[in-house]
Protein backbone atom coordinates (compact mmCIF):
# COMPACT_ATOMS: atom_id res chain seq x y z
CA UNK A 1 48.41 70.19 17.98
CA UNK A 2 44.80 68.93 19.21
CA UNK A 3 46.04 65.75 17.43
CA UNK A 4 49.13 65.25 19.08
CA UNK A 5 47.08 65.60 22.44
CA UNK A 6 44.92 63.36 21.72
CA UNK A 7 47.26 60.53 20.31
CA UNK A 8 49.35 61.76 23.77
CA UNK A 9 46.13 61.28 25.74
CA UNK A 10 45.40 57.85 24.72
CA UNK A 11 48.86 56.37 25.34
CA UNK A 12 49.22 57.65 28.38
CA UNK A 13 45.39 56.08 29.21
CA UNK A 14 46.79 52.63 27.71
CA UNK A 15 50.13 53.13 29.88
CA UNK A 16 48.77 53.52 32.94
CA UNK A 17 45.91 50.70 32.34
CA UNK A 18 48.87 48.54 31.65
CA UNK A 19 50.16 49.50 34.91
CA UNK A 20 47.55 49.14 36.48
CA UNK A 21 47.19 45.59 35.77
CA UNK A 22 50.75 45.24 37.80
CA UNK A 23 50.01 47.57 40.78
CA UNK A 24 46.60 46.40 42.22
CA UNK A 25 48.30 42.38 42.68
CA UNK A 26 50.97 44.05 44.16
CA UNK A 27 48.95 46.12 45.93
CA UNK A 28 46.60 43.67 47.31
CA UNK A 29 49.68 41.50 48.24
CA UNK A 30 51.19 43.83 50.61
CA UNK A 31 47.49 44.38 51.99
CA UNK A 32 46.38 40.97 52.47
CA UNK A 33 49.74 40.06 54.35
CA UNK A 34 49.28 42.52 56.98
CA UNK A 35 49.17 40.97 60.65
CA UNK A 36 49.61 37.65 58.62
CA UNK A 37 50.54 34.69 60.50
CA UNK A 38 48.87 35.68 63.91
CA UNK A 39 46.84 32.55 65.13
CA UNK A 40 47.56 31.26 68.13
CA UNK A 41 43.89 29.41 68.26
CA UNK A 42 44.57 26.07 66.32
CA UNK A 43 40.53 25.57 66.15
CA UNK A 44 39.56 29.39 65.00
CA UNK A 45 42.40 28.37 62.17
CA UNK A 46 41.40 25.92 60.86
CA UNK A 47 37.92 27.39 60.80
CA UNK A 48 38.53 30.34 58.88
CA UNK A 49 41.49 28.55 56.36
CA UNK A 50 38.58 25.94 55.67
CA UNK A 51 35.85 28.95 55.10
CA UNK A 52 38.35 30.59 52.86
CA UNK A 53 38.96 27.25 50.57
CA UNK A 54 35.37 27.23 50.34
CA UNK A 55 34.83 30.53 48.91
CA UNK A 56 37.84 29.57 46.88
CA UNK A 57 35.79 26.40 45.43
CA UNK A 58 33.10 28.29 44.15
CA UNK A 59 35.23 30.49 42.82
CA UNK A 60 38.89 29.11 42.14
CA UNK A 61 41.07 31.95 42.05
CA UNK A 62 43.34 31.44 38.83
CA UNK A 63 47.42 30.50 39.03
CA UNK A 64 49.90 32.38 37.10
CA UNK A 65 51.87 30.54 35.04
CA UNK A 66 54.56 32.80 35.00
CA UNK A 67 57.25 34.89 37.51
CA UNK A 68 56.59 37.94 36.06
CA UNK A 69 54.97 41.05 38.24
CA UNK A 70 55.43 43.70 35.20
CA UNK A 71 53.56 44.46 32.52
CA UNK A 72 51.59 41.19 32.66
CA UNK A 73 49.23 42.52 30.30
CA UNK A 74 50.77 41.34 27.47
CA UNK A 75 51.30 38.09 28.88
CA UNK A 76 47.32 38.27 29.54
CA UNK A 77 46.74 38.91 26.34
CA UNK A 78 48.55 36.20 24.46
CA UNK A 79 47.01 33.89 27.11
CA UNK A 80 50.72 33.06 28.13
CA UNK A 81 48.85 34.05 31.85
CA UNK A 82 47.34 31.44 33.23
CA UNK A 83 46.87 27.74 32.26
CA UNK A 84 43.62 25.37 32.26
CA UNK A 85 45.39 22.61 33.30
CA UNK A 86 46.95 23.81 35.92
CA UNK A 87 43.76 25.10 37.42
CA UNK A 88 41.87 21.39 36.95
CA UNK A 89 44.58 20.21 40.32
CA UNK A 90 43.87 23.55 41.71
CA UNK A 91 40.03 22.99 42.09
CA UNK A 92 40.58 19.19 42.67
CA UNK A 93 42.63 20.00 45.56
CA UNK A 94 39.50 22.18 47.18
CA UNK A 95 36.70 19.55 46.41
CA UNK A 96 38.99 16.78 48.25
CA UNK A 97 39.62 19.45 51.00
CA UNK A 98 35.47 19.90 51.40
CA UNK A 99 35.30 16.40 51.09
CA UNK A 100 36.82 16.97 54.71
CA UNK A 101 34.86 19.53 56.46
CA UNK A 102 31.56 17.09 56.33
CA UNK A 103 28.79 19.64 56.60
CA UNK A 104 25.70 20.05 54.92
CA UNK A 105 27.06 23.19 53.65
CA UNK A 106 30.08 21.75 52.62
CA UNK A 107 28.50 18.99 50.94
CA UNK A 108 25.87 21.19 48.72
CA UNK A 109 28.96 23.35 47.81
CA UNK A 110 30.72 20.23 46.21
CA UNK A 111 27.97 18.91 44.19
CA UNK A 112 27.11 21.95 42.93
CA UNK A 113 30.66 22.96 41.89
CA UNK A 114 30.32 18.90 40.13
CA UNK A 115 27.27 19.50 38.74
CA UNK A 116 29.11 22.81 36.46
CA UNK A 117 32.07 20.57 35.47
CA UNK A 118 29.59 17.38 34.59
CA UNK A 119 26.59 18.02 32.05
CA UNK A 120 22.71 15.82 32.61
CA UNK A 121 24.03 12.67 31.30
CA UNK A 122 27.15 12.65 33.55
CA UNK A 123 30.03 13.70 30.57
CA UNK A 124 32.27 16.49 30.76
CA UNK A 125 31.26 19.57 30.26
CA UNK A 126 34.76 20.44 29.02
CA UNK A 127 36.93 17.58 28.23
CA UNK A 128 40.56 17.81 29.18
CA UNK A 129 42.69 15.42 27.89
CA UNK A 130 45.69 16.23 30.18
CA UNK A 131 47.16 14.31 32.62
CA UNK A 132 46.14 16.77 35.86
CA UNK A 133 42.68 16.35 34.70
CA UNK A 134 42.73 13.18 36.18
CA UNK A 135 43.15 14.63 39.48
CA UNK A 136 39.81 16.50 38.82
CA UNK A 137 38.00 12.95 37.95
CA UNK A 138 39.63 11.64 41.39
CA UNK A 139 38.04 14.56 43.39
CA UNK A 140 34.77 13.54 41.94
CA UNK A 141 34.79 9.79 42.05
CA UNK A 142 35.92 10.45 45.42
CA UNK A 143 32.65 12.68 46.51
CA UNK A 144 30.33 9.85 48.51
CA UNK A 145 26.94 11.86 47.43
CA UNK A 146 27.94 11.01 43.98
CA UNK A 147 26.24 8.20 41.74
CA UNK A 148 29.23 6.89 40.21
CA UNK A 149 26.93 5.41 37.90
CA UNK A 150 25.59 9.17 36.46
CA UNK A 151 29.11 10.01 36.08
CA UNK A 152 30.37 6.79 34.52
CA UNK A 153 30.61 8.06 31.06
CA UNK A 154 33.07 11.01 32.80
CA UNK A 155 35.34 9.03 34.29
CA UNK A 156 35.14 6.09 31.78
CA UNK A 157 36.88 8.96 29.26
CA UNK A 158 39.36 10.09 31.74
CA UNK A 159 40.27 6.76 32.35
CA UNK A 160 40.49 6.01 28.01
CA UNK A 161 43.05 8.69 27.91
CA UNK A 162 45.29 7.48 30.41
CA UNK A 163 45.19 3.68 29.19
CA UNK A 164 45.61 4.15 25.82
CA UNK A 165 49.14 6.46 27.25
CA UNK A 166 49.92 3.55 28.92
CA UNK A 167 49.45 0.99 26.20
CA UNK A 168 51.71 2.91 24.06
CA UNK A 169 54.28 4.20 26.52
CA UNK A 170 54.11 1.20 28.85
CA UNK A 171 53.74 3.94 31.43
CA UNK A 172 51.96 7.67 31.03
CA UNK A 173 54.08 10.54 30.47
CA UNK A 174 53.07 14.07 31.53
CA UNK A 175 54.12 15.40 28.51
CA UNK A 176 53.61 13.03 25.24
CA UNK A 177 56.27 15.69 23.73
CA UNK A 178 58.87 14.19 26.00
CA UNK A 179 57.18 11.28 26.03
CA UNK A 180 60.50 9.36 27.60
CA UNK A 181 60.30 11.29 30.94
CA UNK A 182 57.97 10.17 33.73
CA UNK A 183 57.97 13.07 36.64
CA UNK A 184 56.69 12.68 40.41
CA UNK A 185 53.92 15.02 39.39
CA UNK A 186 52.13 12.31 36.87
CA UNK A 187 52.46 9.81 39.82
CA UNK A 188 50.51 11.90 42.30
CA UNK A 189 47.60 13.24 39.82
CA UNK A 190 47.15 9.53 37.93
CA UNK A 191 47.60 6.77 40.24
CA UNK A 192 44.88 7.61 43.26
CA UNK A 193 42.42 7.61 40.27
CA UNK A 194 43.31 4.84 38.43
CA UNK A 195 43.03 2.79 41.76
CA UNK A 196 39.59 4.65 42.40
CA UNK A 197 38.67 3.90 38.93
CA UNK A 198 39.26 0.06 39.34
CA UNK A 199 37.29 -0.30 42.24
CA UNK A 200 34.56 1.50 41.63
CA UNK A 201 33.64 0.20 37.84
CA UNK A 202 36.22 -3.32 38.00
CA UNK A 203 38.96 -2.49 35.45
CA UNK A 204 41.70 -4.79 35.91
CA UNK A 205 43.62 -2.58 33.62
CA UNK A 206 43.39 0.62 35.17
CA UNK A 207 44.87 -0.95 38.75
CA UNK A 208 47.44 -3.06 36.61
CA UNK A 209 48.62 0.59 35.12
CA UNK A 210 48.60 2.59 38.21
CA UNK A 211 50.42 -0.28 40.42
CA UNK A 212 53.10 -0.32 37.19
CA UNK A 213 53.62 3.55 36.98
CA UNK A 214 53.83 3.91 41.01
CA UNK A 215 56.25 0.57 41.23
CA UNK A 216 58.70 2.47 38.28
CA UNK A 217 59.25 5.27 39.68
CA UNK A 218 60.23 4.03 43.26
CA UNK A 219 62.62 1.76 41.23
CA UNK A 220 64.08 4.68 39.09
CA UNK A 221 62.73 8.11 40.16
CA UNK A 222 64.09 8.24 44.17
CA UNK A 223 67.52 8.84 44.97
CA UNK A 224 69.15 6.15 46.85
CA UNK A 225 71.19 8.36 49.64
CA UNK A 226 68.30 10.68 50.96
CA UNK A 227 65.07 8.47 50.01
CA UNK A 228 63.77 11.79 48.34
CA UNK A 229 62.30 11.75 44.97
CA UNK A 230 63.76 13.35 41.97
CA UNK A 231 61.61 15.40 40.02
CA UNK A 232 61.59 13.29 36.91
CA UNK A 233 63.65 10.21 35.21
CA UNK A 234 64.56 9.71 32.05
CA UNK A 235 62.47 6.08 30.71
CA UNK A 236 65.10 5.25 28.28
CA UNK A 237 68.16 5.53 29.99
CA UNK A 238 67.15 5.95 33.90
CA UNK A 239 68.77 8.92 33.99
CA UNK A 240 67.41 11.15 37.40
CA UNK A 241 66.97 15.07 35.86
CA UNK A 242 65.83 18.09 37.98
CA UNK A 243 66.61 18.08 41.87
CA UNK A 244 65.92 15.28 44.35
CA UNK A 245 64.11 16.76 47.16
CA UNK A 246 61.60 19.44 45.51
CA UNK A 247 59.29 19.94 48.03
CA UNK A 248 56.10 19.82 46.35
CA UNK A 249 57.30 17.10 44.39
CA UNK A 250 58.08 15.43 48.00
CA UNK A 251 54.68 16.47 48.08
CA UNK A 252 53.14 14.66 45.10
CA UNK A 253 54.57 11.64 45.90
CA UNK A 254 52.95 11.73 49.34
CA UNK A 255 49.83 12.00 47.38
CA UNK A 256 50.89 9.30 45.41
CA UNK A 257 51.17 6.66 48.25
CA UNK A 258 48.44 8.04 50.49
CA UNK A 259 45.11 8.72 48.36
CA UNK A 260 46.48 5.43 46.33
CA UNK A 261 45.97 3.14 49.36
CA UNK A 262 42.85 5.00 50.34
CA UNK A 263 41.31 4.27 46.80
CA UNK A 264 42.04 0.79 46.10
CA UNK A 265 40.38 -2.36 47.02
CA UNK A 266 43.56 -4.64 46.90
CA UNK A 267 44.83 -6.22 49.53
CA UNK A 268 48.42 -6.70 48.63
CA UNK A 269 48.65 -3.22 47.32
CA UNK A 270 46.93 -2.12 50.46
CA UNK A 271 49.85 -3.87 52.43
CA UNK A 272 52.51 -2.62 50.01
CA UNK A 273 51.43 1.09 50.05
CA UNK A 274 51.07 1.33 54.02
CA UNK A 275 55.23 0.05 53.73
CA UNK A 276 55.99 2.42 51.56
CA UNK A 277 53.97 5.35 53.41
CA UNK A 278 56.22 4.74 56.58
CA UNK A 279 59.35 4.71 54.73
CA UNK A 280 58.68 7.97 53.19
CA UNK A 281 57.44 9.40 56.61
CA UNK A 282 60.22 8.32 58.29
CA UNK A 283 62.89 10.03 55.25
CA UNK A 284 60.78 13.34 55.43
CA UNK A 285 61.05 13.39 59.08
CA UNK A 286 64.37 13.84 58.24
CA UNK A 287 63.99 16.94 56.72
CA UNK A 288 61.30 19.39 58.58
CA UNK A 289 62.77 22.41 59.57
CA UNK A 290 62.72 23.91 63.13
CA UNK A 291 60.03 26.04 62.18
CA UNK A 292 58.04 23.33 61.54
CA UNK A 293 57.81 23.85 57.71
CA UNK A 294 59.49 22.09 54.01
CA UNK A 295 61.29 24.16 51.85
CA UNK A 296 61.07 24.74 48.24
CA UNK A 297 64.13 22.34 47.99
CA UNK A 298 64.37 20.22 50.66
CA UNK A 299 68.15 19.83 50.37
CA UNK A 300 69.33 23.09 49.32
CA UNK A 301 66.86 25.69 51.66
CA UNK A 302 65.31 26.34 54.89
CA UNK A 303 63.34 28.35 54.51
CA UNK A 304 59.40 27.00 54.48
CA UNK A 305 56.73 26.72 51.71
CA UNK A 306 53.38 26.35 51.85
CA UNK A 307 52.21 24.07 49.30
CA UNK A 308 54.75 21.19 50.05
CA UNK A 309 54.26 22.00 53.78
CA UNK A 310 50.75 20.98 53.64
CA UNK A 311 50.76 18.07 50.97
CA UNK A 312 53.31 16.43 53.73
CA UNK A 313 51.68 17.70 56.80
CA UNK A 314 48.81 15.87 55.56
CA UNK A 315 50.21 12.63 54.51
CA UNK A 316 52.10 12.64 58.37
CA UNK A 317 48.37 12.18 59.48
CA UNK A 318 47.51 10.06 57.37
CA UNK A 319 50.52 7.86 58.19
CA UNK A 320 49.53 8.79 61.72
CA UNK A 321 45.71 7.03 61.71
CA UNK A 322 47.40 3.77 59.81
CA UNK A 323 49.94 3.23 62.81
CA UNK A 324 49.11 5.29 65.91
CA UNK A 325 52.88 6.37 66.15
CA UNK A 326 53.04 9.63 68.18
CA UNK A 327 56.32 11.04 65.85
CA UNK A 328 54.21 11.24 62.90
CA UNK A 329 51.42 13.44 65.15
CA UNK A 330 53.76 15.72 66.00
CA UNK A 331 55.25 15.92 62.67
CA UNK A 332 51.85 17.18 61.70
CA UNK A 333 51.83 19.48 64.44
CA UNK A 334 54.45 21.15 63.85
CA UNK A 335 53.85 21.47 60.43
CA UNK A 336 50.66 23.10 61.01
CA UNK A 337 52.17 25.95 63.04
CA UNK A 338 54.42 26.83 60.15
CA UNK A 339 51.18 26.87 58.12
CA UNK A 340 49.83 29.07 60.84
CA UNK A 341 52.86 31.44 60.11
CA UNK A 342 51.69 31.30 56.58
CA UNK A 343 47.98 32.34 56.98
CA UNK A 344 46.46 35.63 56.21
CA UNK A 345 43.72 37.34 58.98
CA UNK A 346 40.87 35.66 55.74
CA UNK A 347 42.36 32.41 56.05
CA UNK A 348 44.10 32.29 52.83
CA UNK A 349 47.41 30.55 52.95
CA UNK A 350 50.33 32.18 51.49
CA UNK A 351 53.63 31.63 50.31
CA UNK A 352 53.42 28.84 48.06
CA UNK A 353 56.01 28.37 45.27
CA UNK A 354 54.50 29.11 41.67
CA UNK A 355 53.99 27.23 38.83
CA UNK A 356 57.46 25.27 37.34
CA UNK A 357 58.41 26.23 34.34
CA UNK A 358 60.28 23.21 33.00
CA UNK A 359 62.72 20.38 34.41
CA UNK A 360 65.20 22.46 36.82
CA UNK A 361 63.55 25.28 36.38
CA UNK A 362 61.30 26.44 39.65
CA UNK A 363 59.33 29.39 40.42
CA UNK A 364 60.91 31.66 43.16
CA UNK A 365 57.20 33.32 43.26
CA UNK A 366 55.68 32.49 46.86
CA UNK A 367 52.16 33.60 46.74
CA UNK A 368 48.66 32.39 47.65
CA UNK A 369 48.01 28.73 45.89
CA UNK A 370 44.02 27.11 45.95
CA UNK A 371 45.90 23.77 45.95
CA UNK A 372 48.00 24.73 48.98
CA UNK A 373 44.65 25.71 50.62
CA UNK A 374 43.14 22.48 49.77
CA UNK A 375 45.83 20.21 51.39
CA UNK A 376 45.12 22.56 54.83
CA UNK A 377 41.64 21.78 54.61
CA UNK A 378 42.38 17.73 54.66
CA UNK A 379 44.48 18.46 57.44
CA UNK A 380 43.17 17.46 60.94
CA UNK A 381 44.43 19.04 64.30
């Protein structure tokens, strides 16, 4: 009997820690959106968001790879959870928003979050050979208090991995399993860096790959009746697969065009960049809902999401400083009150989709994203 209790006693302990593990980020969910959204103070806004995505960049809260609120415990444990590579676009996303805030504060809080992902003699200090890694290396060569010099060896393998893709794929894959589809994604995370890359240490064949990946997927990768990109091509056959219109792929590609011609050193590519940046503006334009917000799909919903709301937000300003065109201000505007909307009383921003799972597959999960906190921070209003 005594044994029976016991055996009793310790599955129901082990029940309700499993439990547990669901409840309190459900919990603190339904907590942290109370009063959300109430900021009618654009400066106190962007204050506190840019405080939060600080705090977030010294410590960069993780992103579950996965949908599922129950009995995640067992997803924790067979580190099906969370995913390293998705967390190296998170934290590049809040070192290029800090990048923004220009403070001495800000500044110190950079290098020192460089200084744990570089060792002394300016490597890694944990190598990762995926493609959103080379986001990270962006965010870094990007930092002006940086000796690109100390952190040559750093970028030099970053830049190995993606040029030896490209040499044997012509153009880099996300995924060498599929190594015949190119996605919008890949576009946004390689191509500011390889531009970066060239101009900072003179590698003809780092601009030569990033100029061939963008051109190839404007030729092959946007659909021809709503100018929106489709979330990947097939190489071989040109097939378009997924949606056109995903809204943070919308939002990648913005990336793609923007931190591209603010990284290289070309003219021409310079010239052919800032064309392509106003065609896109003009296309999403198109598309922002009345609440000032993107949706999740862009033709299929409207209802608005974070993360693609601020990737595009951001781009409309940037579009805005190269051409002093009062549409693409407002654009911005209004895309920051739906961010507003979005924002909880500690300035995280909520409601960004989750993680995709595969091609046509996206996450219904809206939740709090670092990345989508990032892109609010490079925002200026």
């Amino acid at each position: 009997m005594e044994t029976a209790v016991i055996i009793f006693g310790i599955l129901t302990g082990i029940f309700l820690i499993v439990i547990l593990f669901d409840i309190i980020p459900l919990a603190s969910t339904f907590i942290g959106r109370i009063h959300i959204g109430r900021w009618s103070d654009t400066k106190k806004w962007k204050a506190i968001t840019d405080k939060q995505g600080l705090k977030q960049l010294k410590k960069t809260p993780g992103v579950p790879i996965t949908d599922n609120t129950r009995f995640t415990l067992i997803d924790r444990l067979r580190g099906q959870y969370k995913n390293k590579n998705i967390a190296a676009w998170q934290k590049a996303a809040l070192i290029l928003g800090a990048q923004n805030i220009k403070n001495e504060s800000s500044d110190k809080m950079i290098l020192d979050c460089i200084k744990k992902l570089t060792d002394k003699q300016g490597d890694w200090a944990q190598f990762n050979k995926s493609v959103d890694s080379a986001m990270l290396a962006f965010s870094i060569l990007n930092t002006e208090a940086v000796d690109t010099e100390k952190i040559r060896t750093a970028m030099q393998k970053t830049a190995e991995i993606l040029l030896d893709a490209g040499e044997k794929h012509e153009t880099i894959p996300y995924n060498p399993s599929i190594a015949n589809i190119r996605f919008v994604d890949t576009v946004g995370m390689i191509c500011p860096f390889l531009f970066k890359y060239d101009k900072e240490y003179e590698c003809q064949a780092a601009f030569d790959l990033g100029k061939r990946q963008l051109e190839e997927y404007l030729k092959h990768g946007i659909d021809e009746k709503t100018g929106l990109p489709y979330h990947c091509f097939d190489k071989e056959n040109k097939a378009n697969l997924g949606v056109a219109g995903w809204g943070r792929g919308s939002g990648w590609f913005c990336v793609a065009l923007a931190d591209s011609y603010n990284s290289t050193g070309n003219k021409q590519m310079r010239e052919f960049l800032e064309i392509q940046m106003k065609i896109f503006a003009d296309t999403l334009i198109e598309y922002q809902l009345s609440n000032g917000g993107w949706s999740r799909q862009i033709l299929a919903e409207k209802t608005g999401e974070a993360s693609s709301t601020a990737m595009i937000s951001w781009f409309m300003g940037e579009v805005y400083n190269l051409t002093g065109n009062e549409k693409y201000l407002n654009c911005l505007k209004n895309g920051a009150s739906f961010l507003k909307s979005c924002t909880r009383q500690d300035g995280t921003i909520d409601y960004a989709q989750g993680d995709t799972k595969a091609i046509g597959f996206y996450s219904a999960k809206l939740s709090p994203m670092p990345a989508a906190q990032g892109f609010v921070m490079r925002i200026e209003v």
